[in-house]
Amino acid sequence: MAEATLYPVLSLLTAFPITTYLSETLLQKAIRKKTVMIFILQFLACSILVAMVRYCYLHLFAFLEQEGVFPPSVYFNINTPAYYLFILIPSGVAINLCVCGVRFFEENIKLKRTLVEYQLRTLQHQVTPHFMFNVLNHIHVLMQTDVGLASDLLIKYSDILRYQLYNGDRQHVTLGQDIQFLKDFIAVEEVRWEGKITVSSSWKMKDPKKEIPALLFISFIENAFKHVSKSELEKGYIHINFEQTDDAICFHVENSRSALPVKRSNKGGVGLRNIKERLEILYFGKYDLSVDETDRVYKTKLIIQL
């Protein structure tokens, strides 16, 4: 009984550093340098080494049985040494294959997680780039006509920029923080388009401290201000309704569209694709995004299950 326990324990303890070096050092190096053929040779060499270690232990225990240390057994009665070596090499391959397979799976998961985080950061950094230039240009114009209003607008915009800089890369912010950012954004746009559009909004939060991904809703509002009808003769409107319950968030944005023909950009829809990509990464299977579009009205509705 002692012999049957001791043999696998010694084999495992001896094979452990070999398989560890193969999976944590050689495999990592092969992944980074993409040297597949070299790793295959290293893998086979380590597998043979593991088999040789077990083969040596077989001879050791056979010798100990002959010396009377352990009682004779069928397992360590080595009549055909080559046959045992032929059996042990595939077992060494199987051991290393299992260990390397698990390690490769872990590395693959880690790489995918890194890729997802990179994609999220990239998508977040695409948020409101043209808004920045439009606001700065508007402030420049106001400096020639209304310095006080330009100063107020600059202060409001600095709050928006501060939020984007310090919270844009964070994985989560509180719902209250993100809603306040949306309100600041709307306030700046109302100053820019004063007299040309009417904005109404409703914000109902069950738990303002609930954590959500940063900059999750801004693209919907930005898109509404970008495409709303805004002229002296055709005053547009934007309706925003946000409601958080115990188990869901419902966000609805509606804006009027100009009756006049508008030249469509070939790059249209980038913002909506941005939103869908983020939602697929963050809330796969837990969200519903619908778009209802006519010649005069554009509506988006997002429901997220918490």
Tab-separated table of N, CA, C and O in Angstrom, residues 27-39:
chain	number	residue	atom	x	y	z
A	27	LEU	N	5.955	28.192	-22.845
A	27	LEU	CA	4.707	28.499	-23.563
A	27	LEU	C	4.498	30.002	-23.671
A	27	LEU	O	4.092	30.500	-24.732
A	28	GLN	N	4.780	30.749	-22.578
A	28	GLN	CA	4.629	32.208	-22.609
A	28	GLN	C	5.552	32.827	-23.658
A	28	GLN	O	5.152	33.712	-24.415
A	29	LYS	N	6.784	32.328	-23.699
A	29	LYS	CA	7.751	32.848	-24.670
A	29	LYS	C	7.308	32.529	-26.100
A	29	LYS	O	7.431	33.362	-27.002
A	30	ALA	N	6.771	31.323	-26.299
A	30	ALA	CA	6.317	30.931	-27.636
A	30	ALA	C	5.135	31.783	-28.085
A	30	ALA	O	5.026	32.145	-29.262
A	31	ILE	N	4.227	32.119	-27.143
A	31	ILE	CA	3.069	32.954	-27.476
A	31	ILE	C	3.529	34.357	-27.871
A	31	ILE	O	3.060	34.931	-28.856
A	32	ARG	N	4.470	34.911	-27.104
A	32	ARG	CA	4.945	36.276	-27.383
A	32	ARG	C	5.724	36.336	-28.687
A	32	ARG	O	5.561	37.261	-29.477
A	33	LYS	N	6.596	35.351	-28.919
A	33	LYS	CA	7.454	35.373	-30.104
A	33	LYS	C	6.853	34.621	-31.282
A	33	LYS	O	7.419	34.642	-32.387
A	34	LYS	N	5.720	33.922	-31.038
A	34	LYS	CA	5.033	33.152	-32.083
A	34	LYS	C	5.955	32.107	-32.711
A	34	LYS	O	5.983	31.921	-33.937
A	35	THR	N	6.706	31.409	-31.870
A	35	THR	CA	7.613	30.351	-32.323
A	35	THR	C	6.965	28.999	-32.054
A	35	THR	O	7.307	28.304	-31.089
A	36	VAL	N	6.030	28.619	-32.891
A	36	VAL	CA	5.249	27.402	-32.674
A	36	VAL	C	6.106	26.153	-32.812
A	36	VAL	O	6.053	25.246	-31.965
A	37	MET	N	6.897	26.064	-33.879
A	37	MET	CA	7.682	24.861	-34.125
A	37	MET	C	8.706	24.613	-33.016
A	37	MET	O	8.918	23.469	-32.599
A	38	ILE	N	9.322	25.680	-32.534
A	38	ILE	CA	10.292	25.534	-31.440
A	38	ILE	C	9.595	25.007	-30.191
A	38	ILE	O	10.109	24.126	-29.491
A	39	PHE	N	8.391	25.538	-29.918
A	39	PHE	CA	7.665	25.077	-28.729
A	39	PHE	C	7.255	23.613	-28.861
A	39	PHE	O	7.264	22.874	-27.871
